[in-house]
Coordinates of C-alpha atoms and ligand atoms in Angstrom, one line a residue:
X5 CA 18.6 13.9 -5.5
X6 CA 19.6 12.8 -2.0
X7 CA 22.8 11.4 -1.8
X8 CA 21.9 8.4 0.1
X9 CA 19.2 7.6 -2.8
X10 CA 21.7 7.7 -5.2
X11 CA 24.5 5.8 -3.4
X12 CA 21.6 2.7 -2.8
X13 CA 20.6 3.1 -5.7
X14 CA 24.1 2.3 -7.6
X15 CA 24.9 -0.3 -5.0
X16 CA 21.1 -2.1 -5.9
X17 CA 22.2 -1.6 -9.3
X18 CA 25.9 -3.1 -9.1
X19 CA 24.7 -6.4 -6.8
X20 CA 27.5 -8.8 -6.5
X21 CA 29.7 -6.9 -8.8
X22 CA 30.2 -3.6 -6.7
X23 CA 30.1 -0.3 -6.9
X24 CA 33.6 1.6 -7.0
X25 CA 34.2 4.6 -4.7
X26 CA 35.5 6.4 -7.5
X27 CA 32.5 5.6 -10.1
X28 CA 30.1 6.7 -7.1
X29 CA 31.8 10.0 -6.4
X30 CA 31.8 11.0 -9.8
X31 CA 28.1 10.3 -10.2
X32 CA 27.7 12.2 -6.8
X33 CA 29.8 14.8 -7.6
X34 CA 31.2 14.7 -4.3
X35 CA 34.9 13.3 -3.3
X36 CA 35.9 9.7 -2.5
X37 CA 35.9 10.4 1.3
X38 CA 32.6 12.1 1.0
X39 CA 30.9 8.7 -0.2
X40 CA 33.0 6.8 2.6
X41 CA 31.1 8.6 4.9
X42 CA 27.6 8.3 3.8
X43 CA 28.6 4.3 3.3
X44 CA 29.8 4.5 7.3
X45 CA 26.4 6.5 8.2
X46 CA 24.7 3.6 6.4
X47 CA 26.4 0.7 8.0
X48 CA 24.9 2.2 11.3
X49 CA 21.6 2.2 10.6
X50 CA 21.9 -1.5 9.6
X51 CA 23.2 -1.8 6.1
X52 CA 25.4 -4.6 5.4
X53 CA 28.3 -2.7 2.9
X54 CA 31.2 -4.9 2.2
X55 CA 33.9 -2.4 1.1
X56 CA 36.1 -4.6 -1.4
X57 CA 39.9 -4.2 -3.1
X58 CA 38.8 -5.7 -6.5
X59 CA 35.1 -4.8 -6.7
X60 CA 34.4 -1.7 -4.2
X61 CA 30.9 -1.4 -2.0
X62 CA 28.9 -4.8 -2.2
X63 CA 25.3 -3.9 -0.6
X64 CA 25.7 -7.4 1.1
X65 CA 22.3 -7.0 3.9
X66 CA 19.7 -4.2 4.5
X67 CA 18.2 -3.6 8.0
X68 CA 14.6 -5.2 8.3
X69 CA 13.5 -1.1 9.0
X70 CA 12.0 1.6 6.6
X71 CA 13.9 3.8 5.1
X72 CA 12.7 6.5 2.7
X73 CA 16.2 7.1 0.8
X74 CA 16.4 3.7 0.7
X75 CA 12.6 2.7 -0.8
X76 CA 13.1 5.8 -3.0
X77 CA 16.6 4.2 -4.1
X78 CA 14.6 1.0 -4.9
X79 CA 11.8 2.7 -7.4
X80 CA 13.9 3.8 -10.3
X81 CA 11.3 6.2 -12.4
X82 CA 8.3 6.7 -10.7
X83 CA 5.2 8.7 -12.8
X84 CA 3.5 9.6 -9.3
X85 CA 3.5 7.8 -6.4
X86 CA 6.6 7.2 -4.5
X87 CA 8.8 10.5 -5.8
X88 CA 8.8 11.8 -2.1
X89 CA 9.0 8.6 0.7
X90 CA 9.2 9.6 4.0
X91 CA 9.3 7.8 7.2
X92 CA 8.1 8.5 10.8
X93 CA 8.9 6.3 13.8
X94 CA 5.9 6.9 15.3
X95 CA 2.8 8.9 14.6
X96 CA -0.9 9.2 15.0
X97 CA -2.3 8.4 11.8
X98 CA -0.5 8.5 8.6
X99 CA -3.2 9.9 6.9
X100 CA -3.7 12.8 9.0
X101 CA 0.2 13.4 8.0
X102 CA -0.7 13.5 4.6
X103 CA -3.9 15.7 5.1
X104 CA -1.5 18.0 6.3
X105 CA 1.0 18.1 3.3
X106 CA -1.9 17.7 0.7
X107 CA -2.8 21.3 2.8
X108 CA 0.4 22.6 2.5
X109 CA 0.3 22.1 -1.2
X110 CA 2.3 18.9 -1.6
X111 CA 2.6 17.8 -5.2
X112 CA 0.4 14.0 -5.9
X113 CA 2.3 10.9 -5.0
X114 CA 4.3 11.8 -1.8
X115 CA 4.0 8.6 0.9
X116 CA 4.4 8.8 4.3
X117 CA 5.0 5.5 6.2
X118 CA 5.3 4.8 10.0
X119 CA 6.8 2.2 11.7
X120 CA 4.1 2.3 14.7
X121 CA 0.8 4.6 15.0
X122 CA -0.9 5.4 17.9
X123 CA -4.0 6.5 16.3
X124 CA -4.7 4.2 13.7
X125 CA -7.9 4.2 11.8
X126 CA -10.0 1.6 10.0
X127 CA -13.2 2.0 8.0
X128 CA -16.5 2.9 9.6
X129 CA -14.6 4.7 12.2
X130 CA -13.0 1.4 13.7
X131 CA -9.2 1.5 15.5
X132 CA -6.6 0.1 13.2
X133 CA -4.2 -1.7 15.5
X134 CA -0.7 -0.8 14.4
X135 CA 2.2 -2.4 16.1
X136 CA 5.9 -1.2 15.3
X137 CA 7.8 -2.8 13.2
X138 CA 5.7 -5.9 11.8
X139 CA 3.5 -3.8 9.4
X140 CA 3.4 -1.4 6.7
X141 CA 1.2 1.5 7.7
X142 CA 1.1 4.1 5.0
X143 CA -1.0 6.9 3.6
X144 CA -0.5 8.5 -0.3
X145 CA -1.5 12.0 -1.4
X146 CA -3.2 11.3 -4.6
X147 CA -4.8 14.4 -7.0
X148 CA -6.9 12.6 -9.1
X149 CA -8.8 14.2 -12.0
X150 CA -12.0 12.3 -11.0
X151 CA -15.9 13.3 -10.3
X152 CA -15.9 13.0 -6.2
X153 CA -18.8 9.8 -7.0
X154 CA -15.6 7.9 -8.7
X155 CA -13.4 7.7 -5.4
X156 CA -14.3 4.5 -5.2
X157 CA -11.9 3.5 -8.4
X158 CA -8.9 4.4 -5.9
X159 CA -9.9 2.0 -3.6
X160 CA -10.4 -1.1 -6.6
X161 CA -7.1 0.3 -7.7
X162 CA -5.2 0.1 -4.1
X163 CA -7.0 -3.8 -3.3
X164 CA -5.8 -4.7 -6.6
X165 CA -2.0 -3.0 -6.1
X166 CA -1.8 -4.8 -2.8
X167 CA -2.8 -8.5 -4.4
X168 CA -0.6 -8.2 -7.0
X169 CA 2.4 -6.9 -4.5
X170 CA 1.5 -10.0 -2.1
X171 CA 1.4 -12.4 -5.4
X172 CA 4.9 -11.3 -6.6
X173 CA 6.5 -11.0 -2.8
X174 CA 5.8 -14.3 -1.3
X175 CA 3.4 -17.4 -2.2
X176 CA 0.5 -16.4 -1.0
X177 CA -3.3 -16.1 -3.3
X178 CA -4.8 -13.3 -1.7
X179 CA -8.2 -12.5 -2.3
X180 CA -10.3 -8.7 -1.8
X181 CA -13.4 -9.2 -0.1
X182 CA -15.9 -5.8 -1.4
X183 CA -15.2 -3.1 -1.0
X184 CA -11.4 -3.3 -0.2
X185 CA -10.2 -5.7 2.0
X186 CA -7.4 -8.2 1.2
X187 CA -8.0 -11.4 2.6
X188 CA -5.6 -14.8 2.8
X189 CA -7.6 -18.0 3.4
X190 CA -10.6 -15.8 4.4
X191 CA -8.8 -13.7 7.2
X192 CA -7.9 -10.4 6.4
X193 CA -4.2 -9.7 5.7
X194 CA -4.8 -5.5 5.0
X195 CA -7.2 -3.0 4.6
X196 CA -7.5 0.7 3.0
X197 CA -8.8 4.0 4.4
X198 CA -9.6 6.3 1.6
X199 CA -10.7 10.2 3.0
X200 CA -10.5 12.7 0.6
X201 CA -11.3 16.5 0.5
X202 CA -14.2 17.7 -2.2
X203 CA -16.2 19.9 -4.1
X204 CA -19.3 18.7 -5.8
X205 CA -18.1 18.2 -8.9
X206 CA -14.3 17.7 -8.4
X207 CA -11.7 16.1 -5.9
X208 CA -9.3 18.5 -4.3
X209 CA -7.3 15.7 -2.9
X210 CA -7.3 11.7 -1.9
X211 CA -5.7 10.5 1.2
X212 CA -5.3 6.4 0.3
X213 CA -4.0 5.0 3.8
X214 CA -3.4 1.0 3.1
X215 CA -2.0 -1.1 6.3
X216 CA -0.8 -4.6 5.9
X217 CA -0.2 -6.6 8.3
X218 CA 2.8 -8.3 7.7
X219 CA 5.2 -10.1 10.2
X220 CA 2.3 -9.3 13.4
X221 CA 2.2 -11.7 15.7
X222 CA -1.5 -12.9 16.1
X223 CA -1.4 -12.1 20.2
X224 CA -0.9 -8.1 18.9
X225 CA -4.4 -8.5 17.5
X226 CA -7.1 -7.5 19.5
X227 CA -8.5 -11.3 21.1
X228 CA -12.2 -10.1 19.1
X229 CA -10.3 -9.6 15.9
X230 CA -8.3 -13.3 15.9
X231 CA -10.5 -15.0 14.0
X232 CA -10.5 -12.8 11.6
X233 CA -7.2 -11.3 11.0
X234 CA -4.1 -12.7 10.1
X235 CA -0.5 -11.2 8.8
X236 CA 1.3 -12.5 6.0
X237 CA 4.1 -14.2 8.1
X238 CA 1.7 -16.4 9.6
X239 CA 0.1 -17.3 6.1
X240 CA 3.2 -18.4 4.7
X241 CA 5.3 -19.4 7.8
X242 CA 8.1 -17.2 7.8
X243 CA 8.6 -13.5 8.0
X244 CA 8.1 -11.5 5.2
X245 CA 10.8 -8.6 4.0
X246 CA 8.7 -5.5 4.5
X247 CA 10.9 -3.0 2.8
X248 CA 11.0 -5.1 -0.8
X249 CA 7.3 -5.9 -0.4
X250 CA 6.6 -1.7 0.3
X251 CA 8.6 -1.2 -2.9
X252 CA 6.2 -3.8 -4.6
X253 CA 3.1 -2.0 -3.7
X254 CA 4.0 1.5 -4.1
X255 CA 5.3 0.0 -8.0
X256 CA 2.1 -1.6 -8.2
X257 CA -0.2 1.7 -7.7
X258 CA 2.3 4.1 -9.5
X259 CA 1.4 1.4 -12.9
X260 CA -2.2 0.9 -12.0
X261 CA -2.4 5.1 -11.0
X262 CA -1.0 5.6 -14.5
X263 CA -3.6 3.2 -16.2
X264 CA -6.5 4.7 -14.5
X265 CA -4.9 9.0 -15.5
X266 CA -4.9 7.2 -19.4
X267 CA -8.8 6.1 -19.0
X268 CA -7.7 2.9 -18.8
X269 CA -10.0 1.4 -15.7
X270 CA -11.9 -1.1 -16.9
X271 CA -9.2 -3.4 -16.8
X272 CA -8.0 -2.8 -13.0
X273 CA -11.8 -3.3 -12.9
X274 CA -11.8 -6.4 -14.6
X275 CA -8.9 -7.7 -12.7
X276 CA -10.6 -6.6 -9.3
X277 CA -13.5 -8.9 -10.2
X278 CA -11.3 -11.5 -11.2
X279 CA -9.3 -11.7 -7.9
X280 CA -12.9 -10.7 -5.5
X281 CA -14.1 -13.6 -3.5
X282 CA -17.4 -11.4 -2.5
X283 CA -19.0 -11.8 -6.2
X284 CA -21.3 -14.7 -6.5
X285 CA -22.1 -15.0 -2.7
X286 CA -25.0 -14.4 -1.1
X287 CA -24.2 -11.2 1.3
X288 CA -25.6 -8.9 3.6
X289 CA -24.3 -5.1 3.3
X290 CA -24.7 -2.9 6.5
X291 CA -25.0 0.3 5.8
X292 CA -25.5 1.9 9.7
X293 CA -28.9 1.3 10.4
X294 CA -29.9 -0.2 6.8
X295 CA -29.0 -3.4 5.3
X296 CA -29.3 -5.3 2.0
X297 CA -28.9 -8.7 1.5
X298 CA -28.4 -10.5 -1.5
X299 CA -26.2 -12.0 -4.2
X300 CA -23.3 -10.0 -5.0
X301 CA -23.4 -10.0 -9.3
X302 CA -20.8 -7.1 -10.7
X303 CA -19.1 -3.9 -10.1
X304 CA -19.6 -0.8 -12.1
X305 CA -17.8 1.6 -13.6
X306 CA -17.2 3.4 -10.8
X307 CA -16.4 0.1 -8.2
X308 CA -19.7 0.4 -6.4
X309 CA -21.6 -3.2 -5.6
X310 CA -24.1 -4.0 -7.5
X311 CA -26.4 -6.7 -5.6
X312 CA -29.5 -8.4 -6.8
X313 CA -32.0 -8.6 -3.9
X314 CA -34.4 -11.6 -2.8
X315 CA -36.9 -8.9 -4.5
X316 CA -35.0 -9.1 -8.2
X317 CA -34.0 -5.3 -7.6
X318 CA -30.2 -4.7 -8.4
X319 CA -29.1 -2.4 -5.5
X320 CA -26.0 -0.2 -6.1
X321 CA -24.2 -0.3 -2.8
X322 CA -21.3 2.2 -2.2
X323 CA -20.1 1.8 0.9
X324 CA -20.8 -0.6 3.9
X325 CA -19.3 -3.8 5.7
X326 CA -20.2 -7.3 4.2
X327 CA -20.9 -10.0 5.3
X328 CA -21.3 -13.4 3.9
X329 CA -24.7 -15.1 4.4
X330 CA -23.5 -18.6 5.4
X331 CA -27.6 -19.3 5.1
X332 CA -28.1 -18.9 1.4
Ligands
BTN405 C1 -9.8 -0.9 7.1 O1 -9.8 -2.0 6.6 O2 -10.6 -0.7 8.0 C2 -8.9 0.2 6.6 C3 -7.6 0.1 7.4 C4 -6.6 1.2 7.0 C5 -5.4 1.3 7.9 C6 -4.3 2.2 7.3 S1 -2.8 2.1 8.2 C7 -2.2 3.5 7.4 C8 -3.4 4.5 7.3 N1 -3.4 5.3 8.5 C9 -4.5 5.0 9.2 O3 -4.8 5.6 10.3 N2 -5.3 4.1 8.6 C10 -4.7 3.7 7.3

């Protein structure tokens, strides 16, 4: 394991009571001077490290900046996802980063973050505006042993992750507007891009990008989108700490990721339903040039929408944007 991982991770670990040089080098295996190093190499990229007589390193501050090491430092045991972090200052699109490892042959569960992307991507081939800093922008190579018409499960499973993370992070209720967007008093907080490479009647590999915006400031939203987006920060009124609440979600999907391996999705299904402010409405789903309107009633098995029509026909409904019908 990287050094750096294991020297945030014991100083995590010891909090207020320290960490002694000597107790750190012998987990390292590396001298006393060799840790003083990688504690100075910290320090400059923004860690706090009190260096103390009596008690050793005290992890006193960490930078408001993503850190693989140090998110991998903060996710003790992961099953799957988080076992390889890895951070870009800037890149296209996260998830064309990860269609490039999953090609190389990557094992399931590596994430790769940016700080800023210039090629952002939403859903239905919209931009995803992706400022640096103020977000988390990340993609996740998943190998799931699902039928390619079951994709959608990865999505329920991701919303549901990214409530729960928000919940436990700050004091926000988010809610997940079908199929997959995470709202916070209506306006959309995040969002998640699943592209995936198939054969009929097995997925090769999933590419779950989630962005979240965070601490963005509502003039780096597009003027169309104001109405409609929001960041975290804004919702509660103070900025939010991105590198705890990354940790958060990556814990969340690595649980949930294990649930749904041990046939266990009903119940991130059940909770998706629970938490989804879309069931019950009156909607209409466009679908390119088709729409349905309706009232939204379940999900299924597989997270499709199932919506009862003015006609008493339940329509499953896969994909599409929704929107609610203020009229009904
Ligand atoms: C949507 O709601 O339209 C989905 C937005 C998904 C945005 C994320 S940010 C990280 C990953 N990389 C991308 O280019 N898109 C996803």
């Amino acid at each position: 394991m990287n050094p750096d991982v294991q020297i945030l991770r014991g100083l995590r670990m010891a909090g207020e009571a320290g960490a002694s040089g000597a107790a750190l080098a012998k987990q390292l295996g590396v001298s006393r001077a060799a840790v003083w190093n990688r504690i100075e190499d910290l320090r400059r990229h923004g860690y706090e490290i009190e260096a103390s007589p009596h008690h050793g390193y005290i992890l006193r501050a960490s930078p408001d900046a993503l850190h693989g090491d140090d998110l991998m430092a903060r996710l003790p045991s992961p099953k799957a996802i988080g076992r390889d972090i890895r951070v870009f200052t800037e890149t296209a699109s996260t998830n064309d980063v990860v269609e490039k490892l999953a090609r190389d042959g990557l094992p399931e569960g590596a994430v790769v973050f940016a700080e800023a992307q210039s090629g952002g991507r939403g859903r239905l081939g919209r931009t995803w505006v992706s400022p640096a800093g103020v977000g988390l922008w990340f993609s996740i190579l998943l190998r799931p042993r699902l039928h390619p018409t079951s994709a959608t499960q990865l999505t329920v499973l991701a919303a549901v992750a990214v409530a729960r993370a928000i919940e436990r992070q700050t004091t926000l209720r988010p809610a997940i507007k079908w199929p997959n967007d995470v709202l916070v008093g209506h306006r959309k907080v995040a969002g998640i891009l699943l592209e995936m490479s198939a054969e009929l009647d097995r997925i090769r590999h999933a590419v779950l990008g989630i962005g979240i915006d965070v601490n963005v400031p509502a003039e780096a939203f597009p003027e169309s989108i104001r109405t409609v987006a929001t960041s975290l920060a804004a919702e509660a009124g103070h900025p939010i700490d991105r590198p705890a609440l990354a940790t958060q979600v990556l814990a969340e999907l690595d649980h949930l990721y294990a649930r749904l391996n041990a046939g266990d999705f009903h119940e991130v299904g059940d909770e998706w339903m629970r938490r989804c402010s879309t069931l019950g409405q009156h909607v209409t789903i466009h679908m390119g040039p088709r729409a349905v309107a309706g009232r939204a009633e379940a999900l299924d098995e597989d997270g499709a929408l199932l919506v009862r029509t003015e006609h008493g026909v339940l329509e499953r409904i896969v994909g599409g944007d929704v929107t609610l019908d203020r009229r009904a």
